[in-house]
JSON list of C-alpha atoms and ligand atoms in Angstrom, two decimals:
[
{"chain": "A", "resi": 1, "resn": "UNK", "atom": "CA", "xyz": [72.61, -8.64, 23.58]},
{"chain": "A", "resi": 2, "resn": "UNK", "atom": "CA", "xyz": [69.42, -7.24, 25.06]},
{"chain": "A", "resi": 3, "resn": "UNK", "atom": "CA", "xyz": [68.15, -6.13, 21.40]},
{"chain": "A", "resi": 4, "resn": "UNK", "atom": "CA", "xyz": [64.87, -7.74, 21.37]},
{"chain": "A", "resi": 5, "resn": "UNK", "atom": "CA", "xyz": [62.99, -6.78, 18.02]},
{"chain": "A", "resi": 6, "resn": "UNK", "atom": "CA", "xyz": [59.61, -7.84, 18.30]},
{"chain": "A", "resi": 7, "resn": "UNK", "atom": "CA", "xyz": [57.88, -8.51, 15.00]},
{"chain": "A", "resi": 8, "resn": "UNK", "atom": "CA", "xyz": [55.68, -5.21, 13.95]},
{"chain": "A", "resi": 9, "resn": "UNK", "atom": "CA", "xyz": [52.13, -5.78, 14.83]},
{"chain": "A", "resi": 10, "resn": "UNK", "atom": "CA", "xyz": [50.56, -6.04, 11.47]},
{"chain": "A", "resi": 11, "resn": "UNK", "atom": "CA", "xyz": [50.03, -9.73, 11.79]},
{"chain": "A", "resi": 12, "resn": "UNK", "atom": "CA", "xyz": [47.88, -9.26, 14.65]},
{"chain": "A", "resi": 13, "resn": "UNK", "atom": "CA", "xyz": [46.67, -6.69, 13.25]},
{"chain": "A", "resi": 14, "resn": "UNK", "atom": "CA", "xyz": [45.30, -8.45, 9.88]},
{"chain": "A", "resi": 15, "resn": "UNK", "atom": "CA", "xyz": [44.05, -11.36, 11.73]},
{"chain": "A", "resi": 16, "resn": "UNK", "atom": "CA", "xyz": [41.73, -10.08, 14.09]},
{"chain": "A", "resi": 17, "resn": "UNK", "atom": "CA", "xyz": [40.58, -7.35, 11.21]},
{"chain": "A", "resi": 18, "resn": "UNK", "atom": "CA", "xyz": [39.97, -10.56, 9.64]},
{"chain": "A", "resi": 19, "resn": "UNK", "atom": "CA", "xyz": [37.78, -12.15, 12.62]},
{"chain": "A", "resi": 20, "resn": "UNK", "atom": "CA", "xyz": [36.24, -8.79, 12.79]},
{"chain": "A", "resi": 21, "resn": "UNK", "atom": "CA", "xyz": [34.73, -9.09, 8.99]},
{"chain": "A", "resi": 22, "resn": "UNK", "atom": "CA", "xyz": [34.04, -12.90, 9.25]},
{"chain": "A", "resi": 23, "resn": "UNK", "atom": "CA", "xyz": [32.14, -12.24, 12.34]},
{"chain": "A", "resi": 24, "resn": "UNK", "atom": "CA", "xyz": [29.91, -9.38, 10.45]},
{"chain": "A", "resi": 25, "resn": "UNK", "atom": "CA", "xyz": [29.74, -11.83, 7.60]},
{"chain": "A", "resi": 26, "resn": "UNK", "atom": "CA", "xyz": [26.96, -14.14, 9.02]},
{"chain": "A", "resi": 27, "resn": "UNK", "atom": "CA", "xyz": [25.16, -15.27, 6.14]},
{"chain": "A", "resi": 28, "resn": "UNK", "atom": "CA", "xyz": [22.41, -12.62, 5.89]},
{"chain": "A", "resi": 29, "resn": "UNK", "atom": "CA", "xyz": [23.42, -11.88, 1.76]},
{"chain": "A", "resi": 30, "resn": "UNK", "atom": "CA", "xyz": [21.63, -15.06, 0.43]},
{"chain": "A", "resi": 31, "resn": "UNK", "atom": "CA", "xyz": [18.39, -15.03, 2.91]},
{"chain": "A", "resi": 32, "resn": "UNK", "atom": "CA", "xyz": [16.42, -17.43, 0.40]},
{"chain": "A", "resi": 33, "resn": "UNK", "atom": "CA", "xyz": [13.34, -17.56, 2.82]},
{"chain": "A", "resi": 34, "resn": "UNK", "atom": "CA", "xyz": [14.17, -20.30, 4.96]},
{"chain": "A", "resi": 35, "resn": "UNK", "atom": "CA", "xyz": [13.45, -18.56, 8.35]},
{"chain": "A", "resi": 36, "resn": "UNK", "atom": "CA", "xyz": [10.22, -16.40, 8.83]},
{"chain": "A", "resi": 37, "resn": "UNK", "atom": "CA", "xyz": [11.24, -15.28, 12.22]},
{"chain": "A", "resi": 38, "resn": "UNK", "atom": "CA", "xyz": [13.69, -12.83, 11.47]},
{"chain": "A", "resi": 39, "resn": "UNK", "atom": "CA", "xyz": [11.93, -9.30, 10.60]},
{"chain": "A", "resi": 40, "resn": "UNK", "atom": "CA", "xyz": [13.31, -6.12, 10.15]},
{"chain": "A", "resi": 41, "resn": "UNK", "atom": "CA", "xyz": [15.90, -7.25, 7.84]},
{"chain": "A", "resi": 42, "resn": "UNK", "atom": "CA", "xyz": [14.13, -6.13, 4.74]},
{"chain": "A", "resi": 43, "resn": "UNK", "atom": "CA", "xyz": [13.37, -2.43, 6.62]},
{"chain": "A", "resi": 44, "resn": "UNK", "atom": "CA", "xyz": [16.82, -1.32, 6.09]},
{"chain": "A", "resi": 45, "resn": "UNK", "atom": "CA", "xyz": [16.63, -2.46, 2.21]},
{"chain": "A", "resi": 46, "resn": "UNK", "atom": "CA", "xyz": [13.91, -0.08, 1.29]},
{"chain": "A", "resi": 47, "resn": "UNK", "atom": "CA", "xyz": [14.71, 2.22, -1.20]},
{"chain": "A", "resi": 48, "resn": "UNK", "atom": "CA", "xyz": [15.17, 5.49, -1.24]},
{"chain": "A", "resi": 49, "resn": "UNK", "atom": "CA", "xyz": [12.91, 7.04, -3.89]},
{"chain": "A", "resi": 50, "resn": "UNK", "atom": "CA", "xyz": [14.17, 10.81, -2.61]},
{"chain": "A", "resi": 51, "resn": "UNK", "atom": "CA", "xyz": [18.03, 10.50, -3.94]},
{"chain": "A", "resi": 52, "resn": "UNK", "atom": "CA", "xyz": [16.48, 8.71, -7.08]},
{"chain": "A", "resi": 53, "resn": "UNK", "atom": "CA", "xyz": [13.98, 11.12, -8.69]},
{"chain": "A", "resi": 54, "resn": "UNK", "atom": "CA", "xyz": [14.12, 8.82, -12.04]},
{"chain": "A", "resi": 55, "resn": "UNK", "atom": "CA", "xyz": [13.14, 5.64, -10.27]},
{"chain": "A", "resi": 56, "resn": "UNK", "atom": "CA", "xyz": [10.56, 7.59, -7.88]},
{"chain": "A", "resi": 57, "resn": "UNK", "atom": "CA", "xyz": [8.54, 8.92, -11.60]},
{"chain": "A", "resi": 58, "resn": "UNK", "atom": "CA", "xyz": [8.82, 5.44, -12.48]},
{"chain": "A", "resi": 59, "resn": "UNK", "atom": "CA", "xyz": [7.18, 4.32, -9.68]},
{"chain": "A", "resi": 60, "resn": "UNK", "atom": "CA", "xyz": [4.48, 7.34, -9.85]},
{"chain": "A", "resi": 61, "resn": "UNK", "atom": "CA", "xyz": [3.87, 6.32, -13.31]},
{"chain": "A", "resi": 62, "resn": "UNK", "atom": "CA", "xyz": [2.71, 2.35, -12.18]},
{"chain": "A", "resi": 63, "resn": "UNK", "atom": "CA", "xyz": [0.68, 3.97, -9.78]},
{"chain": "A", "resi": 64, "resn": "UNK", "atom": "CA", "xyz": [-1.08, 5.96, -12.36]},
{"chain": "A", "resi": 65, "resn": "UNK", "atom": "CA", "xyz": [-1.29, 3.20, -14.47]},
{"chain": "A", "resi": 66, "resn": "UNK", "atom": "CA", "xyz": [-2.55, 0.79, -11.64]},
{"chain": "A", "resi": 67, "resn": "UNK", "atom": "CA", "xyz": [-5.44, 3.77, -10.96]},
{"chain": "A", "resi": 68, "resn": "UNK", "atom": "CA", "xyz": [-6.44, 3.62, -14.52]},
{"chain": "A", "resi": 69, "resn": "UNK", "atom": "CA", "xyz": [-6.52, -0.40, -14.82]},
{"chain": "A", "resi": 70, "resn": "UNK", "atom": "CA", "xyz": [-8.95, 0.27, -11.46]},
{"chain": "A", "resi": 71, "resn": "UNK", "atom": "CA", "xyz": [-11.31, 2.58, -13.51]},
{"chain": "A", "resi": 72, "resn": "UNK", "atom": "CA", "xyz": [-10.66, 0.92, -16.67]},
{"chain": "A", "resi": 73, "resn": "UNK", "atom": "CA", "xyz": [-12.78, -2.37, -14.46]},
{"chain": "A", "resi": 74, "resn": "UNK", "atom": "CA", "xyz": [-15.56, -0.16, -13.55]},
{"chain": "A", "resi": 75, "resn": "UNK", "atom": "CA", "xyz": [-13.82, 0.98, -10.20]},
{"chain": "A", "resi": 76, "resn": "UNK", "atom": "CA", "xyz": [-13.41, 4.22, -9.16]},
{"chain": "A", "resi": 77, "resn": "UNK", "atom": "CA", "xyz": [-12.95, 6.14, -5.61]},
{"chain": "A", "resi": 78, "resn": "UNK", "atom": "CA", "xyz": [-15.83, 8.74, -5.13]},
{"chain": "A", "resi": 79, "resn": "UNK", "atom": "CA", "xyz": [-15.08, 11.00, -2.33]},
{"chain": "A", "resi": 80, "resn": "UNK", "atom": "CA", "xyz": [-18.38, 11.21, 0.40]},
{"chain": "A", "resi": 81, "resn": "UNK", "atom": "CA", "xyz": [-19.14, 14.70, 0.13]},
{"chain": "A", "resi": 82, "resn": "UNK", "atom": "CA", "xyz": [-19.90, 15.37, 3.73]},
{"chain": "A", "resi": 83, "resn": "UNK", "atom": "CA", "xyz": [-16.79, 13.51, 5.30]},
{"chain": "A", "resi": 84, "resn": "UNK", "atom": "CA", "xyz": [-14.28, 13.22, 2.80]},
{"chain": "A", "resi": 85, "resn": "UNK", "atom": "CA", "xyz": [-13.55, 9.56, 2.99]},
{"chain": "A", "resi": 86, "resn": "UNK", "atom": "CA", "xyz": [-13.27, 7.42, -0.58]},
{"chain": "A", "resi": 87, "resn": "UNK", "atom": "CA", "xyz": [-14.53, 4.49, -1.02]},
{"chain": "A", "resi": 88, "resn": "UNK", "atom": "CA", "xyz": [-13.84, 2.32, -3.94]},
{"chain": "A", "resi": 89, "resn": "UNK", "atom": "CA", "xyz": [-17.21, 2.28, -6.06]},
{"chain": "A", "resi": 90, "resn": "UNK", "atom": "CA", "xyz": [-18.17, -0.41, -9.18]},
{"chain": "A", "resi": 91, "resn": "UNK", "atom": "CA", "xyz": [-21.17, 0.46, -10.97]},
{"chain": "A", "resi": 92, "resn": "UNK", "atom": "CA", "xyz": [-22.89, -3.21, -11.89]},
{"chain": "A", "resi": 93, "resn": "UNK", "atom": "CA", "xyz": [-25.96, -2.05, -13.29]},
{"chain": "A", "resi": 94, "resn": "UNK", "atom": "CA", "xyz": [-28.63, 0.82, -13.78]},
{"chain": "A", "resi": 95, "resn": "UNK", "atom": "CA", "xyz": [-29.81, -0.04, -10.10]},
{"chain": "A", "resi": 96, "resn": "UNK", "atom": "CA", "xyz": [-27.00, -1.92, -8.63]},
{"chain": "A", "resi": 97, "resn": "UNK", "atom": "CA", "xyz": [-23.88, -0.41, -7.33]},
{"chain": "A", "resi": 98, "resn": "UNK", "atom": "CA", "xyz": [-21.23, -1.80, -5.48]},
{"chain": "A", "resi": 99, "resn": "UNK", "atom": "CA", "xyz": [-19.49, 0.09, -2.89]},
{"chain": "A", "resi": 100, "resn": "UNK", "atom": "CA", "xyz": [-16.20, -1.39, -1.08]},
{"chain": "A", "resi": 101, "resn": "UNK", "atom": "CA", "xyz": [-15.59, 0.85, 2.01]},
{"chain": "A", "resi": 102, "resn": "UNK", "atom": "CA", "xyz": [-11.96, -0.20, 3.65]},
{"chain": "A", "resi": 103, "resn": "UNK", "atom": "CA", "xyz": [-11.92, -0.36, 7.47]},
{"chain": "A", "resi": 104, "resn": "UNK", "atom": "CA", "xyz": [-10.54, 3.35, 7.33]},
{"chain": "A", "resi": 105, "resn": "UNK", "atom": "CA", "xyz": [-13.52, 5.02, 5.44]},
{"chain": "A", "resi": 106, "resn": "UNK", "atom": "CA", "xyz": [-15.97, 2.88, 8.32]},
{"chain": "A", "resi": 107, "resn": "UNK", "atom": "CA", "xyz": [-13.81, 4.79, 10.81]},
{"chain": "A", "resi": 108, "resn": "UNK", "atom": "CA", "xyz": [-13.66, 7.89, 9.28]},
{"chain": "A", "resi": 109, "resn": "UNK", "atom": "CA", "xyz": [-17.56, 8.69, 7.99]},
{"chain": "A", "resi": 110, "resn": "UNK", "atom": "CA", "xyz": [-19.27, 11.23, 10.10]},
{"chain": "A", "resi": 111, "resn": "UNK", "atom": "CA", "xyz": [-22.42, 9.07, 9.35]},
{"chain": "A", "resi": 112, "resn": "UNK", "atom": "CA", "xyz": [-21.06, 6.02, 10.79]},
{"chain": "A", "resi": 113, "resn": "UNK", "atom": "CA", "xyz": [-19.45, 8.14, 13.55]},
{"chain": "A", "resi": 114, "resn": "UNK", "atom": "CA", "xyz": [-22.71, 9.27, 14.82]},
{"chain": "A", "resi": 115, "resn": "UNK", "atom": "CA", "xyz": [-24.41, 6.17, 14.57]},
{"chain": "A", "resi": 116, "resn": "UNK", "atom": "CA", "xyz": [-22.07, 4.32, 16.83]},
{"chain": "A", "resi": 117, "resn": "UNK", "atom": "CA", "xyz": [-22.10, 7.20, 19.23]},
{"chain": "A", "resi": 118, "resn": "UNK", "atom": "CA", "xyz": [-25.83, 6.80, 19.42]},
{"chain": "A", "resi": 119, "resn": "UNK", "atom": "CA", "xyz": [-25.00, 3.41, 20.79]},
{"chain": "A", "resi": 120, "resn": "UNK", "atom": "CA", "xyz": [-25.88, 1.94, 16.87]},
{"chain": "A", "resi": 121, "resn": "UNK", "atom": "CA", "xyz": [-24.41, -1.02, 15.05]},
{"chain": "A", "resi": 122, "resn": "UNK", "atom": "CA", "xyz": [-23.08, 0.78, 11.53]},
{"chain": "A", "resi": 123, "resn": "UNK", "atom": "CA", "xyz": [-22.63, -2.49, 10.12]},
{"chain": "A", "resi": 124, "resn": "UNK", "atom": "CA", "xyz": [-26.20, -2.63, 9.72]},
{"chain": "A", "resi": 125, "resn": "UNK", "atom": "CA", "xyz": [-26.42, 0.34, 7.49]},
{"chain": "A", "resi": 126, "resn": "UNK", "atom": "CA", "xyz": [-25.56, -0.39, 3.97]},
{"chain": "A", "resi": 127, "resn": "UNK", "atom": "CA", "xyz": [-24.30, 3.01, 3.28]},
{"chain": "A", "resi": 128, "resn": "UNK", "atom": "CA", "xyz": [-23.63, 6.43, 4.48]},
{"chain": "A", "resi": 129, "resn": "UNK", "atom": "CA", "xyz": [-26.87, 8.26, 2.69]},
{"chain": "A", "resi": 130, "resn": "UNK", "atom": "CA", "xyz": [-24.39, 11.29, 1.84]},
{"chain": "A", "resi": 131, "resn": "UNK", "atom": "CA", "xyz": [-21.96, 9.35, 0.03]},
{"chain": "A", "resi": 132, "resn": "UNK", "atom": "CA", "xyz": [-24.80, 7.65, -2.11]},
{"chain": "A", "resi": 133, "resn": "UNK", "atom": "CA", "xyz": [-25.58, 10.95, -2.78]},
{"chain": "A", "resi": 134, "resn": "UNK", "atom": "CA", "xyz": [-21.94, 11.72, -3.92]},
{"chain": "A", "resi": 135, "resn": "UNK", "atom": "CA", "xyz": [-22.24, 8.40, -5.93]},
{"chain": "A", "resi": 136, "resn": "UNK", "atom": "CA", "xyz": [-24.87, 9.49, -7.64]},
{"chain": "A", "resi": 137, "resn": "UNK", "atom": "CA", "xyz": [-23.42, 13.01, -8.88]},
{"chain": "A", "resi": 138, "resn": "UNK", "atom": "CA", "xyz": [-20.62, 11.01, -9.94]},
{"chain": "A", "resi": 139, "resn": "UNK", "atom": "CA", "xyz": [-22.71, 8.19, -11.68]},
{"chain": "A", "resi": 140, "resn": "UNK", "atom": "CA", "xyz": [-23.97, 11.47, -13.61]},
{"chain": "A", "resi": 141, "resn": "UNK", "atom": "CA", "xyz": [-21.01, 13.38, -14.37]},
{"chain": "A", "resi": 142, "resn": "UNK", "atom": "CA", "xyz": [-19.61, 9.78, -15.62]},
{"chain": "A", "resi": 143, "resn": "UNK", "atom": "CA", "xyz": [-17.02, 9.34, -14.00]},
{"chain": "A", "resi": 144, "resn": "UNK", "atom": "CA", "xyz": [-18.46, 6.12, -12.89]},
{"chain": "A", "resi": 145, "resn": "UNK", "atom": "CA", "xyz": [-18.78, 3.91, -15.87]},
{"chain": "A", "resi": 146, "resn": "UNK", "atom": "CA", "xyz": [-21.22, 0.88, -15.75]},
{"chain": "A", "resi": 147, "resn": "UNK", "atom": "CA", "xyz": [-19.28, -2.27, -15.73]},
{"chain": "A", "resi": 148, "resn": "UNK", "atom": "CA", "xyz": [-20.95, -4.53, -17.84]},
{"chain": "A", "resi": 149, "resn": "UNK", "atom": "CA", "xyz": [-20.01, -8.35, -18.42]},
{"chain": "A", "resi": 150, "resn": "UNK", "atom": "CA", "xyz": [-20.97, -8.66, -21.55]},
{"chain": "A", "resi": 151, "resn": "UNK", "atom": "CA", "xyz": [-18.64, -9.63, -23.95]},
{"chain": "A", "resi": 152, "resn": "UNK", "atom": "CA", "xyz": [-17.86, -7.50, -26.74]},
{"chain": "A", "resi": 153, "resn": "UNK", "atom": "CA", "xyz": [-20.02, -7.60, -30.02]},
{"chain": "A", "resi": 154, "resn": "UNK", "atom": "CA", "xyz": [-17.84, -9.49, -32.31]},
{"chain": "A", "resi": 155, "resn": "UNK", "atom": "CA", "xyz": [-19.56, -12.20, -34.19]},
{"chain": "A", "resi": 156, "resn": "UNK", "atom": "CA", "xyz": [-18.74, -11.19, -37.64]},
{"chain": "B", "resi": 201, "resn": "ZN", "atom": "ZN1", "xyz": [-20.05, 9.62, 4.94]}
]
């Protein structure tokens, strides 16, 4: 009897589809921060606002919200006039403003620009004369507000 029937292959076939998954299945689902070393993994978790247009107004909304909370403190962006960067502005007083410009609006400012062309240390000017300018029209048009830290009037 040369009849051999070998056994169909689905054994096999289970167990290494099994290895397969338990090899995938490292333990990257709970990654309760343990290890800093591993980036990257987070990338592929970002989400996708594009194929979730309810989430994505959501998330425009808090941003609106965040920018009003920023002016609500006496914050606000002014645009410089002459070179279009914005810096974040808080008016403290009649004669003191306080102007926070980010790394990118040192960078960007045609005023700054020149004077470190001219072989110039910016850092040594307090402020790019056009956007105090710009400051000032808004300062006047209100859309700076003067933050005061006074507390409110309520003593009765
Ligand atoms: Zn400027």
């Amino acid at each position: 009897m040369a009849a051999e029937q070998q056994p169909p292959d689905v054994d096999r076939l289970a167990r290494s589809m099994l290895l397969l998954h338990g090899g995938h299945d490292d333990d990257h689902e709970h990654g309760h921060g343990g290890h800093d070393g591993d980036s990257g993994g987070s990338w592929r978790k970002a989400p996708d606002f594009a194929s979730d247009p309810a989430r994505a107004s959501a998330v425009a909304e808090s941003t609106t919200r965040d920018r009003e909370r920023y002016l609500n403190s006496g914050l606000a962006e002014v645009d410089c006039r002459h070179c279009h960067v914005s810096v974040r502005v808080k008016k403290l007083g009649p004669a003191h403003t306080s102007v926070q410009w980010s790394s990118a609006a040192t960078q960007r400012c045609a005023y700054f620009t020149e004077i470190r062309e001219s072989g110039g240390d910016p850092a040594r000017e307090r402020a790019c004369p056009r956007l105090s300018d710009s400051i000032r029209h808004a300062v006047s048009e209100g859309c700076l507000e003067e933050y005061s830290s006074a507390p409110s009037p309520g003593d009765g």
